[in-house]
Every structure is written in C-alpha cells, then in structure tokens.
Amino acid sequence: MRDKILITGGSGFIGSNLIEHFAKKNCDILNLDLNAPNILNQNIYWKNIDITDRIKLEREVINFNPNYVLHLAARTDLNGKSLNEYKTNTYGTLNLIKSCNTLKQIQRVILTSSMLVCKPGYSPNHPTDYDPSTIYGQSKVEMENIIRREKLNFEWAIVRPTSIWGPGFGVPYRNFFDMVIDKRYFHIGHTACTKTYGYIENIVYQIDSILNAPYENIQSGVFYLGDYDPTNIRTWADEIGTELGIKIKTIPYSLIKIAALGGDVLKKVGVNFPMTSFRLKNMTTDNVLDLSNTKELAPNLPFTRKEGIKKTLEWLKQNP
C-alpha cells in the first residue's frame, strides 16, 4: 500500500520541493493550498482550500484519509499589524489538528513553526523559551502553544525552518543571488554576520528523516531545519561570486547606516526602500541555532553549500 501524504501549503517553496520528493517515491499526495502550484505538473495534487474554513478542511482531510501530514500552510510575511491577521497560523492549525484527530489510520504529523519564535541573536534554553520580535513570530508562538495545549491522537513533532534557499526560492534570498549576479551586492564594511541557513534539498532530507524516525526520537520534539555548518554571509557571497567570476566590493558600514536611516524615513511615508535599520540589524546580527537533535536523525546532508550554489545558479539561468 502506498503512503498517503497530505501537505498543507504545498504550493510554496518548501512544499513544492516536498511534493517533488514524495512523488518520486510513488506516494499518494494531496496538497491543500489557497494558491495554485508554481510547478504546473503539480496541479494534479492540488485543491484550493483555506485551512481557516474548518468544514471544508475537515471534509478534504477525511476524504483523503492520510497516513502522514506535513503542515506548512501559513502567512509568513512581517507586514501584519495584529495577531488576527495571522489566523492561518493559529486558527488554521487548530482546525487541522481537530481534523486529524478524527482519522483512525493517521500515523504522524509534522507541524511547521518558525525560527522567528525567537528574535535573531537570541538562543533559547528550551523549546518553550520564546522571545519573538514580530507579530508573525508571536503568531507562531501561539501556534506552538495550541499544539501543546490540544490533545493530539497521533504522533507529532514541530519543525522550525531557518533561512532556506535554493532552486524555486523567492524573496529575500533570490534577491541576494540576483544582486550578486547583477554586481549590485556589496559587503557591508569588514565584518559580516554568521547565521544558520539551509539549502532546500537538505531540508527535504531532514523532513523525510523526521517523518520516518522512531517514535521515541521525535515525539513532541522541536527540530530546527538548516545546514549544520553556519554560514558567514561574506563567505557565502564570495562563493557565489567565484562561481560567476565576480569580485565583490566593500562599502563602509557608515554609508550603509546612513542609507538605512533614510530608508526608515521613507518607510514612515509609505515608500519602500531596500535598506532600513531593521534590515541592517538583521543582516549584521549573528544567529546560529542548535540543530544537534536534527543532526542525530539526519546526519548526512546530501549537498554542500557550494553544490547548492551551483544548482541554484543553474536554476536561475533557466528562470530569470
């Protein structure tokens, strides 16, 4: 019997890569998403469903009757002004849990949160040590609280993707690659932050490993998703530049700071500018996360960063 895998939010970046992965494994797949897939041959798996509509969601879940559920559906931007604007993350997750609780053959559910349950630079001491700095991050804290508060009649784990990039990606990391390609990217002074990033095909491998790990190794656990070696942004940009034959220049930090302050002023009057103080702080703040428990389940990442860069640049050539 083929595994039946339900993916919410399967039209997104991570979701579409998961669909491709499980389709190759001959799994029976259903993607519930408000948006159509960007990959046309994945339309056969898609149904237009808003997970905040409990009745429609429950009907689709029961009819499909999956063994496994990968919950990725979410609002992920940082533009919301209130938690109510992120009800997909909270109320939608609650609806999914209640729907899954009605199934008899369901085995495991992986629920996707975010590293932004803690602000960049904050190292949590335990899974429920939260310190979000955005409303989006707070919505994911609420999501995790809902998961722990509800009685779940199935095996489950929470995953927190870090900064994920690779073929099929969008903003902001596609912008980063595009800027390097167009020779518009500059190093900020002579310092650069180091963060946990993740190449997309490594993330798919990690999720698959968590989905198939022994119960005692995953039950009610929290797993960050990303590459195990932290990435220095200056090194990463230089590696991309080397592949392209480009030498990246450096701009003094003081000039970037002035531009960021100008961006703050423009933002207040409704004008978007590529640099603000918030973005500058994010670009210069280290954020290295503990992936040790993920590494125990998925020890051998299939791609190095340099291999990921090559595959990403090849994809960008075909998708300008």
mmCIF file of C-alpha atoms in Angstrom:
data_model
loop_
_atom_site.group_PDB
_atom_site.id
_atom_site.type_symbol
_atom_site.label_atom_id
_atom_site.label_comp_id
_atom_site.label_asym_id
_atom_site.label_seq_id
_atom_site.Cartn_x
_atom_site.Cartn_y
_atom_site.Cartn_z
ATOM 1 C CA MET A 1 0.000 0.000 0.000
ATOM 2 C CA ARG A 2 1.317 3.427 -0.968
ATOM 3 C CA ASP A 3 1.854 6.047 1.735
ATOM 4 C CA LYS A 4 -0.763 8.795 1.626
ATOM 5 C CA ILE A 5 0.742 12.183 2.425
ATOM 6 C CA LEU A 6 -1.300 15.335 2.973
ATOM 7 C CA ILE A 7 0.655 18.578 2.630
ATOM 8 C CA THR A 8 -0.894 21.896 3.610
ATOM 9 C CA GLY A 9 0.755 24.840 1.906
ATOM 10 C CA GLY A 10 2.269 22.509 -0.670
ATOM 11 C CA SER A 11 2.331 25.195 -3.377
ATOM 12 C CA GLY A 12 5.043 27.131 -1.527
ATOM 13 C CA PHE A 13 8.807 26.835 -1.797
ATOM 14 C CA ILE A 14 9.387 24.049 0.732
ATOM 15 C CA GLY A 15 6.073 22.369 -0.036
ATOM 16 C CA SER A 16 6.647 22.103 -3.783
ATOM 17 C CA ASN A 17 10.056 20.519 -3.171
ATOM 18 C CA LEU A 18 8.473 18.031 -0.774
ATOM 19 C CA ILE A 19 5.830 17.144 -3.352
ATOM 20 C CA GLU A 20 8.544 16.514 -5.933
ATOM 21 C CA HIS A 21 10.413 14.321 -3.440
ATOM 22 C CA PHE A 22 7.429 12.208 -2.393
ATOM 23 C CA ALA A 23 6.127 11.907 -5.961
ATOM 24 C CA LYS A 24 9.430 10.243 -6.866
ATOM 25 C CA LYS A 25 8.808 7.814 -4.001
ATOM 26 C CA ASN A 26 5.422 6.955 -5.560
ATOM 27 C CA CYS A 27 3.411 8.312 -2.645
ATOM 28 C CA ASP A 28 -0.239 9.326 -2.903
ATOM 29 C CA ILE A 29 -0.197 13.111 -2.363
ATOM 30 C CA LEU A 30 -2.784 15.817 -1.646
ATOM 31 C CA ASN A 31 -1.825 19.496 -1.482
ATOM 32 C CA LEU A 32 -4.275 21.834 0.253
ATOM 33 C CA ASP A 33 -3.386 25.443 -0.516
ATOM 34 C CA LEU A 34 -5.095 28.714 -1.379
ATOM 35 C CA ASN A 35 -2.594 29.211 -4.191
ATOM 36 C CA ALA A 36 -2.046 27.087 -7.281
ATOM 37 C CA PRO A 37 1.368 25.413 -7.583
ATOM 38 C CA ASN A 38 4.099 27.289 -9.422
ATOM 39 C CA ILE A 39 5.152 23.954 -10.921
ATOM 40 C CA LEU A 40 2.466 23.082 -13.472
ATOM 41 C CA ASN A 41 2.829 19.303 -13.254
ATOM 42 C CA GLN A 42 1.948 19.520 -9.550
ATOM 43 C CA ASN A 43 -1.596 20.755 -10.286
ATOM 44 C CA ILE A 44 -2.792 17.152 -10.160
ATOM 45 C CA TYR A 45 -2.152 17.096 -6.401
ATOM 46 C CA TRP A 46 -3.731 20.492 -5.584
ATOM 47 C CA LYS A 47 -7.065 21.517 -4.125
ATOM 48 C CA ASN A 48 -7.928 25.129 -3.375
ATOM 49 C CA ILE A 49 -8.657 25.057 0.356
ATOM 50 C CA ASP A 50 -8.435 27.710 3.049
ATOM 51 C CA ILE A 51 -7.461 25.895 6.256
ATOM 52 C CA THR A 52 -9.300 28.513 8.323
ATOM 53 C CA ASP A 53 -12.523 27.059 6.860
ATOM 54 C CA ARG A 54 -12.898 24.151 9.239
ATOM 55 C CA ILE A 55 -15.824 22.439 7.482
ATOM 56 C CA LYS A 56 -14.170 22.340 4.049
ATOM 57 C CA LEU A 57 -10.807 21.394 5.527
ATOM 58 C CA GLU A 58 -12.236 18.531 7.576
ATOM 59 C CA ARG A 59 -14.120 17.193 4.577
ATOM 60 C CA GLU A 60 -10.952 17.047 2.462
ATOM 61 C CA VAL A 61 -8.871 15.529 5.266
ATOM 62 C CA ILE A 62 -11.419 12.811 5.963
ATOM 63 C CA ASN A 63 -11.948 12.016 2.277
ATOM 64 C CA PHE A 64 -8.206 11.682 1.638
ATOM 65 C CA ASN A 65 -7.577 9.813 4.908
ATOM 66 C CA PRO A 66 -3.761 10.257 5.004
ATOM 67 C CA ASN A 67 -1.148 8.274 6.889
ATOM 68 C CA TYR A 68 1.093 11.325 7.217
ATOM 69 C CA VAL A 69 0.520 15.061 7.313
ATOM 70 C CA LEU A 70 3.052 17.807 6.662
ATOM 71 C CA HIS A 71 1.603 21.122 7.793
ATOM 72 C CA LEU A 72 3.283 24.092 6.104
ATOM 73 C CA ALA A 73 0.355 26.400 5.344
ATOM 74 C CA ALA A 74 0.965 29.792 6.920
ATOM 75 C CA ARG A 75 1.070 33.513 6.452
ATOM 76 C CA THR A 76 4.799 34.259 6.664
ATOM 77 C CA ASP A 77 5.261 37.954 5.890
ATOM 78 C CA LEU A 78 6.142 40.523 8.562
ATOM 79 C CA ASN A 79 3.603 43.159 7.485
ATOM 80 C CA GLY A 80 0.680 42.253 9.731
ATOM 81 C CA LYS A 81 -0.480 44.682 12.398
ATOM 82 C CA SER A 82 -2.308 42.222 14.652
ATOM 83 C CA LEU A 83 -2.389 38.526 15.518
ATOM 84 C CA ASN A 84 -5.821 38.227 13.923
ATOM 85 C CA GLU A 85 -4.198 38.814 10.536
ATOM 86 C CA TYR A 86 -2.235 35.578 11.076
ATOM 87 C CA LYS A 87 -5.210 33.350 11.849
ATOM 88 C CA THR A 88 -3.989 30.833 9.249
ATOM 89 C CA ASN A 89 -1.091 30.141 11.623
ATOM 90 C CA THR A 90 -3.261 29.805 14.720
ATOM 91 C CA TYR A 91 -6.887 29.013 13.941
ATOM 92 C CA GLY A 92 -5.867 27.139 10.780
ATOM 93 C CA THR A 93 -3.505 24.914 12.760
ATOM 94 C CA LEU A 94 -6.212 24.223 15.345
ATOM 95 C CA ASN A 95 -8.612 23.223 12.551
ATOM 96 C CA LEU A 96 -6.034 20.839 11.100
ATOM 97 C CA ILE A 97 -5.389 19.214 14.481
ATOM 98 C CA LYS A 98 -9.106 18.673 15.059
ATOM 99 C CA SER A 99 -9.499 17.220 11.566
ATOM 100 C CA CYS A 100 -6.544 14.856 12.015
ATOM 101 C CA ASN A 101 -7.923 13.715 15.361
ATOM 102 C CA THR A 102 -10.905 12.207 13.510
ATOM 103 C CA LEU A 103 -8.709 9.828 11.487
ATOM 104 C CA LYS A 104 -8.040 6.234 12.531
ATOM 105 C CA GLN A 105 -5.082 5.349 10.328
ATOM 106 C CA ILE A 106 -3.091 8.566 10.701
ATOM 107 C CA GLN A 107 0.426 7.872 11.958
ATOM 108 C CA ARG A 108 2.420 11.096 12.170
ATOM 109 C CA VAL A 109 2.007 14.849 11.703
ATOM 110 C CA ILE A 110 4.881 17.298 11.228
ATOM 111 C CA LEU A 111 3.851 20.854 12.081
ATOM 112 C CA THR A 112 5.907 23.746 10.738
ATOM 113 C CA SER A 113 6.650 26.684 13.016
ATOM 114 C CA SER A 114 9.438 29.250 12.514
ATOM 115 C CA MET A 115 12.820 30.199 13.906
ATOM 116 C CA LEU A 116 11.279 33.641 14.477
ATOM 117 C CA VAL A 117 9.574 32.444 17.644
ATOM 118 C CA CYS A 118 12.838 33.956 18.929
ATOM 119 C CA LYS A 119 14.333 37.176 17.621
ATOM 120 C CA PRO A 120 17.618 36.913 15.674
ATOM 121 C CA GLY A 121 20.561 36.515 18.027
ATOM 122 C CA TYR A 122 18.510 35.029 20.874
ATOM 123 C CA SER A 123 19.466 31.467 21.831
ATOM 124 C CA PRO A 124 16.540 29.677 23.531
ATOM 125 C CA ASN A 125 17.346 27.487 26.529
ATOM 126 C CA HIS A 126 14.477 25.059 25.896
ATOM 127 C CA PRO A 127 11.710 24.520 23.298
ATOM 128 C CA THR A 128 9.216 26.829 25.023
ATOM 129 C CA ASP A 129 11.706 29.622 25.682
ATOM 130 C CA TYR A 130 10.283 32.279 23.351
ATOM 131 C CA ASP A 131 11.326 35.834 22.518
ATOM 132 C CA PRO A 132 9.663 36.951 19.259
ATOM 133 C CA SER A 133 10.220 40.458 17.922
ATOM 134 C CA THR A 134 7.487 40.420 15.256
ATOM 135 C CA ILE A 135 3.757 39.737 15.196
ATOM 136 C CA TYR A 136 4.437 36.911 12.748
ATOM 137 C CA GLY A 137 6.842 35.361 15.262
ATOM 138 C CA GLN A 138 4.247 35.775 18.012
ATOM 139 C CA SER A 139 1.659 34.006 15.822
ATOM 140 C CA LYS A 140 3.996 31.017 15.593
ATOM 141 C CA VAL A 141 4.439 31.051 19.376
ATOM 142 C CA GLU A 142 0.645 30.906 19.646
ATOM 143 C CA MET A 143 0.623 28.069 17.116
ATOM 144 C CA GLU A 144 3.083 26.020 19.173
ATOM 145 C CA ASN A 145 1.061 26.702 22.327
ATOM 146 C CA ILE A 146 -2.084 25.442 20.585
ATOM 147 C CA ILE A 147 -0.296 22.235 19.553
ATOM 148 C CA ARG A 148 0.839 21.551 23.111
ATOM 149 C CA ARG A 149 -2.493 22.503 24.638
ATOM 150 C CA GLU A 150 -4.643 20.261 22.457
ATOM 151 C CA LYS A 151 -4.965 16.505 22.907
ATOM 152 C CA LEU A 152 -3.368 15.007 19.804
ATOM 153 C CA ASN A 153 -4.354 11.453 18.878
ATOM 154 C CA PHE A 154 -1.311 10.907 16.684
ATOM 155 C CA GLU A 155 2.477 11.098 16.689
ATOM 156 C CA TRP A 156 3.750 14.629 16.144
ATOM 157 C CA ALA A 157 6.751 16.914 16.033
ATOM 158 C CA ILE A 158 7.368 20.600 15.387
ATOM 159 C CA VAL A 159 9.940 21.821 12.873
ATOM 160 C CA ARG A 160 11.350 25.342 12.705
ATOM 161 C CA PRO A 161 12.887 26.127 9.306
ATOM 162 C CA THR A 162 15.791 28.557 9.387
ATOM 163 C CA SER A 163 16.666 30.701 6.333
ATOM 164 C CA ILE A 164 16.015 28.364 3.406
ATOM 165 C CA TRP A 165 17.327 28.919 -0.121
ATOM 166 C CA GLY A 166 17.830 27.075 -3.393
ATOM 167 C CA PRO A 167 16.078 26.380 -6.717
ATOM 168 C CA GLY A 168 12.493 27.603 -6.613
ATOM 169 C CA PHE A 169 13.070 30.231 -3.909
ATOM 170 C CA GLY A 170 11.706 33.776 -3.802
ATOM 171 C CA VAL A 171 12.429 36.826 -1.695
ATOM 172 C CA PRO A 172 14.608 37.602 0.147
ATOM 173 C CA TYR A 173 17.292 35.084 -0.807
ATOM 174 C CA ARG A 174 16.585 35.153 -4.522
ATOM 175 C CA ASN A 175 17.146 38.911 -4.265
ATOM 176 C CA PHE A 176 20.507 38.193 -2.649
ATOM 177 C CA PHE A 177 21.565 35.932 -5.526
ATOM 178 C CA ASP A 178 20.188 38.359 -8.131
ATOM 179 C CA MET A 179 22.132 41.244 -6.605
ATOM 180 C CA VAL A 180 25.371 39.262 -6.709
ATOM 181 C CA ILE A 181 24.690 38.209 -10.308
ATOM 182 C CA ASP A 182 23.929 41.818 -11.350
ATOM 183 C CA LYS A 183 27.007 43.114 -9.470
ATOM 184 C CA ARG A 184 24.792 45.195 -7.181
ATOM 185 C CA TYR A 185 25.794 43.402 -3.998
ATOM 186 C CA PHE A 186 28.452 44.890 -1.709
ATOM 187 C CA HIS A 187 29.958 43.665 1.520
ATOM 188 C CA ILE A 188 28.996 45.854 4.499
ATOM 189 C CA GLY A 189 32.294 47.005 5.967
ATOM 190 C CA HIS A 190 34.809 44.365 7.009
ATOM 191 C CA THR A 191 32.541 42.411 9.324
ATOM 192 C CA ALA A 192 29.773 40.009 8.404
ATOM 193 C CA CYS A 193 27.227 38.053 10.362
ATOM 194 C CA THR A 194 27.151 34.290 10.636
ATOM 195 C CA LYS A 195 23.777 32.562 10.537
ATOM 196 C CA THR A 196 22.161 29.171 10.169
ATOM 197 C CA TYR A 197 20.936 28.840 6.591
ATOM 198 C CA GLY A 198 19.588 25.761 4.857
ATOM 199 C CA TYR A 199 19.793 24.514 1.278
ATOM 200 C CA ILE A 200 16.342 23.314 0.211
ATOM 201 C CA GLU A 201 17.229 19.740 -0.782
ATOM 202 C CA ASN A 202 18.916 19.265 2.596
ATOM 203 C CA ILE A 203 15.708 20.475 4.270
ATOM 204 C CA VAL A 204 13.632 17.930 2.334
ATOM 205 C CA TYR A 205 16.029 15.206 3.512
ATOM 206 C CA GLN A 206 15.681 16.384 7.131
ATOM 207 C CA ILE A 207 11.881 16.450 6.999
ATOM 208 C CA ASP A 208 11.756 12.992 5.445
ATOM 209 C CA SER A 209 14.116 11.726 8.163
ATOM 210 C CA ILE A 210 11.903 13.160 10.926
ATOM 211 C CA LEU A 211 8.836 11.691 9.250
ATOM 212 C CA ASN A 212 10.375 8.206 9.336
ATOM 213 C CA ALA A 213 12.366 8.291 12.610
ATOM 214 C CA PRO A 214 11.417 6.064 15.571
ATOM 215 C CA TYR A 215 8.587 7.396 17.722
ATOM 216 C CA GLU A 216 10.728 7.839 20.811
ATOM 217 C CA ASN A 217 13.178 10.033 18.886
ATOM 218 C CA ILE A 218 10.654 12.569 17.603
ATOM 219 C CA GLN A 219 7.505 12.559 19.723
ATOM 220 C CA SER A 220 6.592 16.145 20.782
ATOM 221 C CA GLY A 221 10.086 17.305 19.839
ATOM 222 C CA VAL A 222 11.178 20.586 18.249
ATOM 223 C CA PHE A 223 13.669 20.407 15.372
ATOM 224 C CA TYR A 224 15.361 23.314 13.612
ATOM 225 C CA LEU A 225 15.881 22.756 9.892
ATOM 226 C CA GLY A 226 19.055 24.017 8.251
ATOM 227 C CA ASP A 227 22.609 23.170 7.298
ATOM 228 C CA TYR A 228 24.763 22.064 10.204
ATOM 229 C CA ASP A 229 27.694 24.353 9.407
ATOM 230 C CA PRO A 230 26.750 28.013 9.984
ATOM 231 C CA THR A 231 27.209 30.323 7.018
ATOM 232 C CA ASN A 232 29.137 33.576 7.102
ATOM 233 C CA ILE A 233 27.324 35.943 4.739
ATOM 234 C CA ARG A 234 30.589 37.367 3.377
ATOM 235 C CA THR A 235 31.924 33.882 2.638
ATOM 236 C CA TRP A 236 28.644 32.855 1.006
ATOM 237 C CA ALA A 237 28.568 35.913 -1.268
ATOM 238 C CA ASP A 238 32.209 35.379 -2.229
ATOM 239 C CA GLU A 239 31.480 31.731 -3.093
ATOM 240 C CA ILE A 240 28.635 32.825 -5.380
ATOM 241 C CA GLY A 241 30.904 35.478 -6.880
ATOM 242 C CA THR A 242 33.650 32.927 -7.508
ATOM 243 C CA GLU A 243 31.231 30.709 -9.454
ATOM 244 C CA LEU A 244 30.312 33.748 -11.546
ATOM 245 C CA GLY A 245 33.825 35.146 -11.880
ATOM 246 C CA ILE A 246 32.819 38.251 -9.926
ATOM 247 C CA LYS A 247 34.902 40.119 -7.316
ATOM 248 C CA ILE A 248 32.584 41.594 -4.680
ATOM 249 C CA LYS A 249 33.434 45.087 -3.447
ATOM 250 C CA THR A 250 33.112 46.505 0.067
ATOM 251 C CA ILE A 251 31.202 49.645 1.159
ATOM 252 C CA PRO A 252 31.964 51.300 4.539
ATOM 253 C CA TYR A 253 29.422 50.426 7.220
ATOM 254 C CA SER A 254 28.848 54.125 7.969
ATOM 255 C CA LEU A 255 27.450 54.752 4.482
ATOM 256 C CA ILE A 256 25.076 51.789 4.735
ATOM 257 C CA LYS A 257 23.915 53.060 8.136
ATOM 258 C CA ILE A 258 23.056 56.464 6.647
ATOM 259 C CA ALA A 259 21.128 54.753 3.836
ATOM 260 C CA ALA A 260 19.236 52.659 6.397
ATOM 261 C CA LEU A 261 18.218 55.748 8.347
ATOM 262 C CA GLY A 262 16.972 57.284 5.114
ATOM 263 C CA GLY A 263 15.021 54.098 4.449
ATOM 264 C CA ASP A 264 13.394 54.432 7.884
ATOM 265 C CA VAL A 265 12.142 57.908 6.979
ATOM 266 C CA LEU A 266 10.816 56.767 3.604
ATOM 267 C CA LYS A 267 9.031 53.812 5.203
ATOM 268 C CA LYS A 268 7.127 56.192 7.504
ATOM 269 C CA VAL A 269 5.701 57.981 4.487
ATOM 270 C CA GLY A 270 4.828 54.739 2.715
ATOM 271 C CA VAL A 271 7.797 54.468 0.368
ATOM 272 C CA ASN A 272 9.605 51.123 0.151
ATOM 273 C CA PHE A 273 13.394 51.318 0.197
ATOM 274 C CA PRO A 274 15.710 48.272 0.045
ATOM 275 C CA MET A 275 17.582 49.190 3.238
ATOM 276 C CA THR A 276 16.178 50.080 6.674
ATOM 277 C CA SER A 277 17.608 49.927 10.179
ATOM 278 C CA PHE A 278 15.582 46.764 10.841
ATOM 279 C CA ARG A 279 17.046 45.037 7.790
ATOM 280 C CA LEU A 280 20.560 46.288 8.507
ATOM 281 C CA LYS A 281 20.389 44.912 12.039
ATOM 282 C CA ASN A 282 19.143 41.581 10.707
ATOM 283 C CA MET A 283 21.965 41.485 8.151
ATOM 284 C CA THR A 284 24.652 42.156 10.771
ATOM 285 C CA THR A 285 23.375 40.084 13.726
ATOM 286 C CA ASP A 286 24.707 36.553 14.203
ATOM 287 C CA ASN A 287 22.013 33.895 14.506
ATOM 288 C CA VAL A 288 23.444 30.402 14.913
ATOM 289 C CA LEU A 289 20.905 27.810 16.041
ATOM 290 C CA ASP A 290 21.258 24.428 17.722
ATOM 291 C CA LEU A 291 20.473 21.665 15.226
ATOM 292 C CA SER A 292 22.042 18.835 17.227
ATOM 293 C CA ASN A 293 18.841 16.822 17.642
ATOM 294 C CA THR A 294 18.070 17.191 13.924
ATOM 295 C CA LYS A 295 21.575 16.011 13.062
ATOM 296 C CA GLU A 296 21.075 12.865 15.131
ATOM 297 C CA LEU A 297 18.111 11.897 12.929
ATOM 298 C CA ALA A 298 19.514 13.195 9.627
ATOM 299 C CA PRO A 299 23.305 13.068 9.940
ATOM 300 C CA ASN A 300 24.426 13.138 6.320
ATOM 301 C CA LEU A 301 23.188 16.162 4.374
ATOM 302 C CA PRO A 302 23.159 15.317 0.652
ATOM 303 C CA PHE A 303 24.513 18.671 -0.572
ATOM 304 C CA THR A 304 27.310 21.044 0.423
ATOM 305 C CA ARG A 305 26.776 24.793 0.239
ATOM 306 C CA LYS A 306 28.978 25.047 -2.870
ATOM 307 C CA GLU A 307 26.992 22.290 -4.580
ATOM 308 C CA GLY A 308 23.798 24.109 -3.658
ATOM 309 C CA ILE A 309 25.172 27.344 -5.124
ATOM 310 C CA LYS A 310 25.919 25.636 -8.449
ATOM 311 C CA LYS A 311 22.453 24.081 -8.669
ATOM 312 C CA THR A 312 20.818 27.381 -7.716
ATOM 313 C CA LEU A 313 22.740 29.377 -10.316
ATOM 314 C CA GLU A 314 21.790 26.809 -12.962
ATOM 315 C CA TRP A 315 18.117 27.180 -11.976
ATOM 316 C CA LEU A 316 18.361 30.982 -12.077
ATOM 317 C CA LYS A 317 19.709 30.816 -15.638
ATOM 318 C CA GLN A 318 16.595 28.885 -16.636
ATOM 319 C CA ASN A 319 14.254 31.084 -14.559
ATOM 320 C CA PRO A 320 15.479 34.682 -14.978
#
